Short mmCIF file of C-alpha atoms and ligand atoms in Angstrom, two decimals:
data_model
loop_
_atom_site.label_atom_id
_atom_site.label_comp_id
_atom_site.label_asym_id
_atom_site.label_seq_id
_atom_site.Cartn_x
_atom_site.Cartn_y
_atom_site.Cartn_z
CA UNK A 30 81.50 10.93 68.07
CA UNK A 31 78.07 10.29 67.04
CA UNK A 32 77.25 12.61 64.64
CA UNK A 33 74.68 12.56 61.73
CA UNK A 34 72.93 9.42 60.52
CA UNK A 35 69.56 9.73 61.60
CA UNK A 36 70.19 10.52 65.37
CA UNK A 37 71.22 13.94 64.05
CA UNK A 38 73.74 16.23 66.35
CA UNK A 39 75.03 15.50 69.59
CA UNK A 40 73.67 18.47 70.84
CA UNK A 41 70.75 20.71 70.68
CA UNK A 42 72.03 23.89 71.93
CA UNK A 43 69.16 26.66 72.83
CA UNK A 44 70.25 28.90 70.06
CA UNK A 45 69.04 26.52 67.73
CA UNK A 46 65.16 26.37 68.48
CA UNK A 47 63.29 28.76 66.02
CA UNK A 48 62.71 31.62 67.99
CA UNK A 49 59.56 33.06 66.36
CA UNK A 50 57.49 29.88 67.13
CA UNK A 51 58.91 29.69 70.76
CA UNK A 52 57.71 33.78 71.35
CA UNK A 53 54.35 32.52 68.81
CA UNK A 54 53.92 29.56 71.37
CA UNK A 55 54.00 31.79 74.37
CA UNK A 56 51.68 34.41 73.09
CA UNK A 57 48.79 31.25 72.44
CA UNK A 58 49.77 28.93 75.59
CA UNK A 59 50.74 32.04 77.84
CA UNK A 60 53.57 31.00 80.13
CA UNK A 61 55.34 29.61 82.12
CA UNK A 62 55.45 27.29 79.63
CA UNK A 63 57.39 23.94 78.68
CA UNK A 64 57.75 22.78 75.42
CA UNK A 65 59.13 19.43 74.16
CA UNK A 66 59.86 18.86 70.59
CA UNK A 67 59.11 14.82 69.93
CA UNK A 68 61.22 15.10 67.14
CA UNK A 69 64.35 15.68 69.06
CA UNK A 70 63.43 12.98 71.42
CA UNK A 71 63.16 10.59 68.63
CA UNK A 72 66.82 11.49 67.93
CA UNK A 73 68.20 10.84 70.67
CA UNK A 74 66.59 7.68 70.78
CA UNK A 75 67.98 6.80 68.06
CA UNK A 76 71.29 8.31 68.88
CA UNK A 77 71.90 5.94 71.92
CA UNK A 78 70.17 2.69 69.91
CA UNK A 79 73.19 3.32 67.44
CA UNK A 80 75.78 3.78 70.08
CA UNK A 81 74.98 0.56 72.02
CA UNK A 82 74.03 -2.02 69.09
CA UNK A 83 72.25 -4.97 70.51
CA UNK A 84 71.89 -3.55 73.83
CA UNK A 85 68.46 -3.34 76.00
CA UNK A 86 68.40 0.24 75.92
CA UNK A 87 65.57 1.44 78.76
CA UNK A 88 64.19 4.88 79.23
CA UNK A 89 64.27 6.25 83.16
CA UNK A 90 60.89 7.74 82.96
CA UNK A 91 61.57 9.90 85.87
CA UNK A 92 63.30 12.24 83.48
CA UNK A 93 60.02 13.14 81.91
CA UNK A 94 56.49 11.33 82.31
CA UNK A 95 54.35 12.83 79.61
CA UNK A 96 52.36 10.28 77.38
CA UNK A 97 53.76 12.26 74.30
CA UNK A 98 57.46 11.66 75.32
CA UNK A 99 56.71 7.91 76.76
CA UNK A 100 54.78 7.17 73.70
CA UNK A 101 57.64 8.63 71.31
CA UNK A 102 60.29 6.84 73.12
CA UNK A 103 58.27 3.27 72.90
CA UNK A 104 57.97 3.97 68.78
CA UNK A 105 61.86 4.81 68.34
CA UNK A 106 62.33 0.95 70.17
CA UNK A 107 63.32 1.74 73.86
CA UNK A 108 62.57 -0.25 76.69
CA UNK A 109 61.34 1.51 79.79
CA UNK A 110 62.90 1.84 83.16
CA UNK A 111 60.32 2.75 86.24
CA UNK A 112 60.86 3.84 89.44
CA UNK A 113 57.24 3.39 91.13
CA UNK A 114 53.83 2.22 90.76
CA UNK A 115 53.04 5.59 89.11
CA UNK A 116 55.30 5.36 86.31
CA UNK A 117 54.38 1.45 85.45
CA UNK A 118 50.84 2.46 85.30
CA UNK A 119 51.37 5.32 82.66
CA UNK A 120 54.33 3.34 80.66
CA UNK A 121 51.09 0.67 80.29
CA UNK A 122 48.97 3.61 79.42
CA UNK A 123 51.56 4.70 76.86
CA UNK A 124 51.54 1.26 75.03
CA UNK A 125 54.67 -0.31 76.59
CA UNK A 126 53.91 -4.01 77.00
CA UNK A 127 54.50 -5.41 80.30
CA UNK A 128 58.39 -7.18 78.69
CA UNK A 129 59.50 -4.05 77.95
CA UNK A 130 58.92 -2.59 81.35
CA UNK A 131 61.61 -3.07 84.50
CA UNK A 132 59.95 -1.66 87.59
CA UNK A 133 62.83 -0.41 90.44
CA UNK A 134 61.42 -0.72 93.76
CA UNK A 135 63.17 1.97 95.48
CA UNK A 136 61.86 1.16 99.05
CA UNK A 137 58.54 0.62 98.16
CA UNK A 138 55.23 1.37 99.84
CA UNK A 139 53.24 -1.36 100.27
CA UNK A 140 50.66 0.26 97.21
CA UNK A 141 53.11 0.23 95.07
CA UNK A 142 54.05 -3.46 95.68
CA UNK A 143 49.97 -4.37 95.53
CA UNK A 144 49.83 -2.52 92.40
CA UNK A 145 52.55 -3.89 90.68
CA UNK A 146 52.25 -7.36 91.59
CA UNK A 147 48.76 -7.13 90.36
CA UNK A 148 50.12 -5.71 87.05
CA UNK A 149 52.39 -8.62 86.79
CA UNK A 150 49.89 -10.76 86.83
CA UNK A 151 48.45 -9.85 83.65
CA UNK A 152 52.07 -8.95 82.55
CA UNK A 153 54.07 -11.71 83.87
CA UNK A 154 56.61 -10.56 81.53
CA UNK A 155 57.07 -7.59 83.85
CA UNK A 156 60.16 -7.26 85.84
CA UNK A 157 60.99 -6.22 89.24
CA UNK A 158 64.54 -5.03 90.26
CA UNK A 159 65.13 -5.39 93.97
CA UNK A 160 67.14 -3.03 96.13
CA UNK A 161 66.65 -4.81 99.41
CA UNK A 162 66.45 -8.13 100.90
CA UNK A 163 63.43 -7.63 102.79
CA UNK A 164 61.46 -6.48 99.20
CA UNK A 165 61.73 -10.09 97.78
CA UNK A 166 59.66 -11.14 101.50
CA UNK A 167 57.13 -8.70 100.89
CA UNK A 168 57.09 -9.81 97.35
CA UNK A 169 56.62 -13.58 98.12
CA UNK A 170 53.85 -12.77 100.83
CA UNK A 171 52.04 -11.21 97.56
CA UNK A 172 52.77 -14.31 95.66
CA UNK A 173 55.07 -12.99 92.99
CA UNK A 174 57.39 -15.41 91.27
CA UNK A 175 57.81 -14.01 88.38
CA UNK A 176 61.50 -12.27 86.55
CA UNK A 177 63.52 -10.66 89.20
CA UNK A 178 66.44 -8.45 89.11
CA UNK A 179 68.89 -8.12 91.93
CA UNK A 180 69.91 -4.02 92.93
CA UNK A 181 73.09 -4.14 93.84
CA UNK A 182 75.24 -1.38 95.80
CA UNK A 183 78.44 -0.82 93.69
CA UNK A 184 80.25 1.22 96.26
CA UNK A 185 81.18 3.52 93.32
CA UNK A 186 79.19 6.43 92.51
CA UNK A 187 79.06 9.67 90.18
CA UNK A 188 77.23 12.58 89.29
CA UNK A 189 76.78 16.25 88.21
CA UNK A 190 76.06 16.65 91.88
CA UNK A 191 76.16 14.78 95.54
CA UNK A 192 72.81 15.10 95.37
CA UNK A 193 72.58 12.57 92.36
CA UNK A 194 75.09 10.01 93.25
CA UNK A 195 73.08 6.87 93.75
CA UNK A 196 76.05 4.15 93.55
CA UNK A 197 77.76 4.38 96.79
CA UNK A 198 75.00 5.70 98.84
CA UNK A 199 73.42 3.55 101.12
CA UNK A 200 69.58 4.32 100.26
CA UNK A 201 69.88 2.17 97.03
CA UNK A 202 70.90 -1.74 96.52
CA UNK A 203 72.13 -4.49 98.20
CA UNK A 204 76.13 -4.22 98.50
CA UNK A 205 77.40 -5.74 96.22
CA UNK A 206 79.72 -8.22 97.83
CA UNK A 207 76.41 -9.61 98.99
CA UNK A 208 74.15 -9.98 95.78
CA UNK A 209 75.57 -13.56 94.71
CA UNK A 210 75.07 -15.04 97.77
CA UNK A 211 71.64 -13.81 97.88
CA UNK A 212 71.38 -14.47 93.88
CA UNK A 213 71.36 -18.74 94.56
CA UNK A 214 68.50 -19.36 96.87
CA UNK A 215 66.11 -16.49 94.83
CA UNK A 216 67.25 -18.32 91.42
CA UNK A 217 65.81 -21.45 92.83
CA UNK A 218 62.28 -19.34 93.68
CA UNK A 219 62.15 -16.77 90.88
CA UNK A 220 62.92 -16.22 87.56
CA UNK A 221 66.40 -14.49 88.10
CA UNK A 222 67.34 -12.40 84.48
CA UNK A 223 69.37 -9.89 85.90
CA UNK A 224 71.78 -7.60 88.02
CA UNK A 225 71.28 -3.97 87.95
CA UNK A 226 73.32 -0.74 89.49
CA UNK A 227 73.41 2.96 88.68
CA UNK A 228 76.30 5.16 89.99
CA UNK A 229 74.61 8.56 89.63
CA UNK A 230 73.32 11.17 87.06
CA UNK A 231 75.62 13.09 84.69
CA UNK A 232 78.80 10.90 83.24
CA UNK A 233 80.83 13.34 81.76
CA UNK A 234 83.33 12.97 78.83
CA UNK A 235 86.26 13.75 80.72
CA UNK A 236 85.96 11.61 83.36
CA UNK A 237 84.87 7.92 82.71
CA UNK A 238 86.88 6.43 85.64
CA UNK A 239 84.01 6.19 87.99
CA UNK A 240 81.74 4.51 85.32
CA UNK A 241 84.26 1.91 84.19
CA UNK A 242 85.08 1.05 87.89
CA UNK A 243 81.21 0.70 88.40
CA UNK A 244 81.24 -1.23 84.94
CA UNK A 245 84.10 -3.60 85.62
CA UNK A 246 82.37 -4.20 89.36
CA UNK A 247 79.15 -5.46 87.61
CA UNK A 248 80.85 -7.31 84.66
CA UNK A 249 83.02 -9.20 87.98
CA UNK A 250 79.65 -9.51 89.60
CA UNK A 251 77.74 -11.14 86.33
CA UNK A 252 80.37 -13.75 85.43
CA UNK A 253 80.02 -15.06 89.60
CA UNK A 254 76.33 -15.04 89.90
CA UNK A 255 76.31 -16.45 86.40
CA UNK A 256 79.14 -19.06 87.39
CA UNK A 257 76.74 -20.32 90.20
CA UNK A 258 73.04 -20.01 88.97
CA UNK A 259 73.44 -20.11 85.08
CA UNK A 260 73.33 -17.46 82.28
CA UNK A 261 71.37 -14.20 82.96
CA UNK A 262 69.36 -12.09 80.39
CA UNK A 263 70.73 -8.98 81.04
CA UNK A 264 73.64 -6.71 82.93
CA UNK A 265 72.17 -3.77 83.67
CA UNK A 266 74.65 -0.61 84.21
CA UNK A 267 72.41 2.44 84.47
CA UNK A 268 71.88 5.72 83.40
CA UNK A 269 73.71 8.96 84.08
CA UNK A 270 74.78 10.00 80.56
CA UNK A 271 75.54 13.87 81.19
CA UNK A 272 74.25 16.54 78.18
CA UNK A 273 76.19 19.73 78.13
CA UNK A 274 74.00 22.20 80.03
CA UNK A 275 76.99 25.10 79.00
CA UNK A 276 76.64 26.36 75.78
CA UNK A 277 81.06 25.99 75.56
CA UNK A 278 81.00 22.52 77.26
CA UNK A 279 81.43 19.52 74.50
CA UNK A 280 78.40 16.79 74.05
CA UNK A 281 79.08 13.58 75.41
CA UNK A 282 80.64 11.13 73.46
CA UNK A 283 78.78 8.56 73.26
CA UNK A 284 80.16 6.25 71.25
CA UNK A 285 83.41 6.71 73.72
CA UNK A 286 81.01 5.35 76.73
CA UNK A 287 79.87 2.62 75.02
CA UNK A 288 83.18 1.35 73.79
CA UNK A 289 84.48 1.60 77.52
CA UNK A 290 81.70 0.01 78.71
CA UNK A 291 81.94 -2.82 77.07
CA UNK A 292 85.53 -3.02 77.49
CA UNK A 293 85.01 -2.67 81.46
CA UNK A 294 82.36 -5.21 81.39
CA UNK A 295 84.36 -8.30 79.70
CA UNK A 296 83.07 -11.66 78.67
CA UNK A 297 79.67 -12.34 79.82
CA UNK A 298 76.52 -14.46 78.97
CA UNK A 299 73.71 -11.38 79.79
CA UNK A 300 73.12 -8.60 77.61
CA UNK A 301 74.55 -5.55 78.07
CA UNK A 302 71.56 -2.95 79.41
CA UNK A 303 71.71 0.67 79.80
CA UNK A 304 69.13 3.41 81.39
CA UNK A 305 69.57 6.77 79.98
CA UNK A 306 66.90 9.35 81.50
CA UNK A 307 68.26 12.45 81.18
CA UNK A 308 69.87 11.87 77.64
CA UNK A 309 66.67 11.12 76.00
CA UNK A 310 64.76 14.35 76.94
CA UNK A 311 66.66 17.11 78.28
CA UNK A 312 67.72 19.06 75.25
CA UNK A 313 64.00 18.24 73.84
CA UNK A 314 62.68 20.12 76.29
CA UNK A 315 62.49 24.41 76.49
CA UNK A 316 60.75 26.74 79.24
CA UNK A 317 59.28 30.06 78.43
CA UNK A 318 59.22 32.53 81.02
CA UNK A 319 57.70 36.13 80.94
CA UNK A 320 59.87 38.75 82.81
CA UNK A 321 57.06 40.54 85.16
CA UNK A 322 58.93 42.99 87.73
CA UNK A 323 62.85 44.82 86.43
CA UNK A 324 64.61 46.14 89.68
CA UNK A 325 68.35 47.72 90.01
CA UNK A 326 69.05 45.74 93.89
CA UNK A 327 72.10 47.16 96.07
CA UNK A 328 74.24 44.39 93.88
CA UNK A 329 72.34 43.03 91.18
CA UNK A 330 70.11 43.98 88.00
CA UNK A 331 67.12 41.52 88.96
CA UNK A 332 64.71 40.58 86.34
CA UNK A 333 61.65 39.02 88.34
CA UNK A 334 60.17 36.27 85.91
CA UNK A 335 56.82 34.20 86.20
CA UNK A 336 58.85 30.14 86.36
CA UNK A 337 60.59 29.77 90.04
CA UNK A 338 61.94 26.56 91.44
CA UNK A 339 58.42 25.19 91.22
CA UNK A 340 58.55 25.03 87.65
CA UNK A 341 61.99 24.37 87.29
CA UNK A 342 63.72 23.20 90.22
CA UNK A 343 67.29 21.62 89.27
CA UNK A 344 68.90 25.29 89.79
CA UNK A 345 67.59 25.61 93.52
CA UNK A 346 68.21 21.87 94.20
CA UNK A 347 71.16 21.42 92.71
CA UNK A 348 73.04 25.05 92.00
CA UNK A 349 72.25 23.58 88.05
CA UNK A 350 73.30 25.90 85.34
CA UNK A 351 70.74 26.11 82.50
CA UNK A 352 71.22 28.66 79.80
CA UNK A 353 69.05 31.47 79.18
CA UNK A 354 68.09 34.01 76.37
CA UNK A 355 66.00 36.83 75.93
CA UNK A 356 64.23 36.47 72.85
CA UNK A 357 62.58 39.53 73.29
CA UNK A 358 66.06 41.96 73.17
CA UNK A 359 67.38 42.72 69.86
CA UNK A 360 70.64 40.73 68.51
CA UNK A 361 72.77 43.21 69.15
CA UNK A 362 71.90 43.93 72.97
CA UNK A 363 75.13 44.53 75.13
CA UNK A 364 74.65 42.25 77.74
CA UNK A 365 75.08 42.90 81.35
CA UNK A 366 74.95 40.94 84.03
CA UNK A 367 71.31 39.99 85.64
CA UNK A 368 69.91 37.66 88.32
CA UNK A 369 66.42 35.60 87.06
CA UNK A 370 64.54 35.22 90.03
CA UNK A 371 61.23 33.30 90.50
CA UNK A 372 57.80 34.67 91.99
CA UNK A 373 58.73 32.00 95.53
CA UNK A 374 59.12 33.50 98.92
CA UNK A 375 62.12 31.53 98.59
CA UNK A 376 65.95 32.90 98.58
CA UNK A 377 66.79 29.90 96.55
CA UNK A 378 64.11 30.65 94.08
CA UNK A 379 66.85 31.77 91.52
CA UNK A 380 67.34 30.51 87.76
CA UNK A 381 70.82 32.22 87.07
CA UNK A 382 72.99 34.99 89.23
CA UNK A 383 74.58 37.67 87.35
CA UNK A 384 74.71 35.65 84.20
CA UNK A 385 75.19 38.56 81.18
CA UNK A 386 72.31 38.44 79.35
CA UNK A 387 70.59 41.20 76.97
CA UNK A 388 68.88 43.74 78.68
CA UNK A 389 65.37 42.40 80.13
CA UNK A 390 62.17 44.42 80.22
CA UNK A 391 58.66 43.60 81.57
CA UNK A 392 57.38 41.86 79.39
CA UNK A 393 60.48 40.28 77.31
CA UNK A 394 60.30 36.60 76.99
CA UNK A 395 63.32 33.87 78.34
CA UNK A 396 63.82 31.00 77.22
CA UNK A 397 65.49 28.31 79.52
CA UNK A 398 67.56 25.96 77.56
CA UNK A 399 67.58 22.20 78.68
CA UNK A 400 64.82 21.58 80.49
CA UNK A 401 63.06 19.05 79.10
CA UNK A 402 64.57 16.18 81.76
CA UNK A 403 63.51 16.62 85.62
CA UNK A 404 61.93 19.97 84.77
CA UNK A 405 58.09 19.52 84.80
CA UNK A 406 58.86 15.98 86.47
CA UNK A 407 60.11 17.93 89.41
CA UNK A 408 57.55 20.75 89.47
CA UNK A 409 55.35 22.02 92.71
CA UNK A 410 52.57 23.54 93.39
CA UNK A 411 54.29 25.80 96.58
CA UNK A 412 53.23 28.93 97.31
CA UNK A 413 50.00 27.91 95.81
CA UNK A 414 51.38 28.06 92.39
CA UNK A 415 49.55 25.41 89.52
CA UNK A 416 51.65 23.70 87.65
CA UNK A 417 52.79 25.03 83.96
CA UNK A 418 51.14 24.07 80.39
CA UNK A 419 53.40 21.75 78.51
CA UNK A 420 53.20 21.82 74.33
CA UNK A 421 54.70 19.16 72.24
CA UNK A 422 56.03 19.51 68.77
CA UNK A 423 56.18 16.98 66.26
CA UNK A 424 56.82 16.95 62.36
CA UNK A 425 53.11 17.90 61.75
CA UNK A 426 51.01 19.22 64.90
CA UNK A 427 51.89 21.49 67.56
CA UNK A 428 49.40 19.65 70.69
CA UNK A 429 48.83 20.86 73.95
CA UNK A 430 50.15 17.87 75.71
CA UNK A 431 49.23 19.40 79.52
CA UNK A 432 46.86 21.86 80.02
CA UNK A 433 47.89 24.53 82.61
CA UNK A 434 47.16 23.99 86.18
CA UNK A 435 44.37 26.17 87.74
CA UNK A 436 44.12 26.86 91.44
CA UNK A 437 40.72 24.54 91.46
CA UNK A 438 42.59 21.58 90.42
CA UNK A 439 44.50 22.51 93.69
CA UNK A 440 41.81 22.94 96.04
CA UNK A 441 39.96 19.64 94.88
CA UNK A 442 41.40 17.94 96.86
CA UNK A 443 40.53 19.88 100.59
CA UNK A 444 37.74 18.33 102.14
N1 LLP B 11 68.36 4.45 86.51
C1 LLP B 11 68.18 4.65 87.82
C2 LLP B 11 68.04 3.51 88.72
C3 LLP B 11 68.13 5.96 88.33
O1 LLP B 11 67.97 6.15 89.63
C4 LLP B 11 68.25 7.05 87.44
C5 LLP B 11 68.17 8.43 87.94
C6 LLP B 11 68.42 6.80 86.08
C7 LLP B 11 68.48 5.47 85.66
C8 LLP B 11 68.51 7.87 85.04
O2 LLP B 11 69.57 8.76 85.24
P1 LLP B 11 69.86 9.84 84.08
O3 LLP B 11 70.26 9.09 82.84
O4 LLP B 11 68.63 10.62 83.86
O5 LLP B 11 70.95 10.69 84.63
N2 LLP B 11 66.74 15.04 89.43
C9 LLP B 11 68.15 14.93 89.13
C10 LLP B 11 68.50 13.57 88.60
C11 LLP B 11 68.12 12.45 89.53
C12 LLP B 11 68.26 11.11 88.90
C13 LLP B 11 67.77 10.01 89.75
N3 LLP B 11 67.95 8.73 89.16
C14 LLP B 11 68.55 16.04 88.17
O6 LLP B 11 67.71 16.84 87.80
O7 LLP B 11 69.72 16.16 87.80
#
């Protein structure tokens, strides 16, 4: 298990944040608020860098966007993994030099194409991983010839979720039994370094299977695209390393995926690459929320709090467990069992259902554990409702890293 050294613990668990600057932090930035600590993303950085020696370890910026994080992630030595236009244009802005950035066109709009290609020609050490046939066309017709990576569909896929499985879903790659047929003619045209697939979000310690079989598909893949167009630079197998979102459930082992992954893979010429999102920033990341309305429903204790699924949407989307404390109820509260509802007109618009928690009050603060991947990524602005502030810690400075939302910055936009 990868514990100590300078990746510290597996797992940052919610209990462990200092409580008095998380309720000092809420009194200054008001909430909802988010709050990332740098130093734990460094970590984990650091964590998966030791795991998978001389691997091209690659951020999925989806998980979380913010300069701070995408800055701190491009120090500890991580490549970056982007899924639009958006994201290569603020992994530039965050220092990453176009080599270390892999842009996944995910059916692309046409602006995103333009405004990558473009970027790639300053960059050319950019590369662009392609999940249909018909992307490398509209890639040509912009003149790009530059390092390509072939998407393919592994028919294998897994996930917290079946809302998250990517690898057997049609949406994403080229099937696989395809890719080296399509691999010759584009080696001849483009730079060809690699073959990518990702089989979903949230690999779990007890279960590898799905990720080997995904694994050994791509290391068989490799070794017959390499077998007709030469050596590639890199295998890439995706992200989905889960985090314990349970305070009882175990931390991934991570050492235990990399050792089966490259035992699944076998003998090949490309470098091993991997593209954890999730592992680098979720247990980084807390949100505050003040409890604003206490009501005894026909069923339930509900404690009405100021973050809904527009802040934090995974529990709405997904039925996603997050844990969450009161910070504001003594230690020795009896708890009872209360629903944390959001301020949405939404029935969904739930953070936990009779989860026993200490007594809430207006006015006590929760703290939502894990939600420092997909949390502000996913945020809204329904119901009218600006986006949070986000604060990032670091060994020295506490910085407001995104100022709240205000209902202007909303109506800009109306003409
Ligand atoms: N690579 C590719 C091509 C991906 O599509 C994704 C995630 C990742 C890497 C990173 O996966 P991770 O290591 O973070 O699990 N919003 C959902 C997760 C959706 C992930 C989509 N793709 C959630 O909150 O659980």
């Amino acid at each position: 298990m990868s514990e100590g050294g300078d990746g510290g613990p597996a797992v940052r668990r919610l209990d462990e944040w200092d409580e008095e600057t998380l309720v000092a932090l809420a009194e200054e930035y008001e909430t909802p608020l988010y709050v990332v600590d740098l130093r734990r993303v460094e970590a984990n950085c650091t964590r998966l860098l030791d795991a998978f020696p001389g691997a091209d370890v690659r951020y999925a910026a989806k998980a979380h966007t913010g300069q701070s994080v995408l800055r701190t992630v491009r120090e500890a030595g991580l490549d970056v993994e982007c899924a639009s236009a958006g994201e290569v244009e603020r992994a530039f802005e965050a220092g990453f030099t176009g080599d270390r950035i892999q842009y996944t066109a995910v059916n692309p709009p046409a602006r995103d194409l333009d405004l990558v290609v473009e970027r790639w020609r300053e960059h050319p050490g950019l590369t662009i991983t392609v999940g249909a046939a018909d992307t490398v066309d509209r890639l040509r017709d912009r003149g790009f010839d530059g390092r390509l990576c072939i998407r393919a569909n592994p028919g294998v896929g897994a996930g917290h979720h079946e809302k998250v499985q990517t690898g057997a879903n049609a949406k994403f790659g080229i099937p696989i039994e395809r890719v080296s047929d399509l691999a010759e003619p584009w080696a001849a045209e483009f730079d060809l370094v690699g073959v990518h697939a990702h089989a979903g979000s949230g690999i779990s310690g007890e279960d590898l299977s799905e990720h080997r079989e995904l694994v050994r598909r791509m290391g068989d893949l490799t070794r017959d695209v390499e077998s007709r167009v030469g050596s590639l630079e890199f295998v890439d197998v995706g992200g989905g390393f889960g985090v314990p979102y349970r305070d009882d459930e175990p931390p991934l082992d991570l050492d235990a995926v990399a050792d089966a992954t490259r035992e699944a893979l076998g003998e090949v010429d490309a470098t091993l690459a991997v593209e954890p999102g999730r592992y680098v920033v979720a247990d980084a990341g807390v949100l505050l929320t003040r409890v604003n309305t206490v009501k005894e429903a026909r069923d339930a204790t509900v404690a009405g709090v100021d973050a809904g699924m527009t802040t934090l949407l995974r529990p709405a989307m997904y039925d996603a467990y997050h844990e969450i404390r009161n910070l504001s109820a003594s230690a020795d509260a009896e708890p009872m069992p209360v629903t944390v509802a959001g301020p949405i007109c939404e029935s969904a618009d739930v953070l936990c259902e009779h989860r026993p928690l200490s007594r809430p009050r207006r006015g006590h603060l929760l703290a939502v554990g894990n939600a420092g991947a997909y949390g502000y990524e996913m945020s809204s602005t329904y119901n009218s409702r600006p986006r949070p502030a986000e604060v990032a810690l670091s060994e020295t400075t506490v910085r407001l890293a995104r100022r709240r939302e205000t209902l202007t910055d909303l109506t800009e936009l109306e003409q």
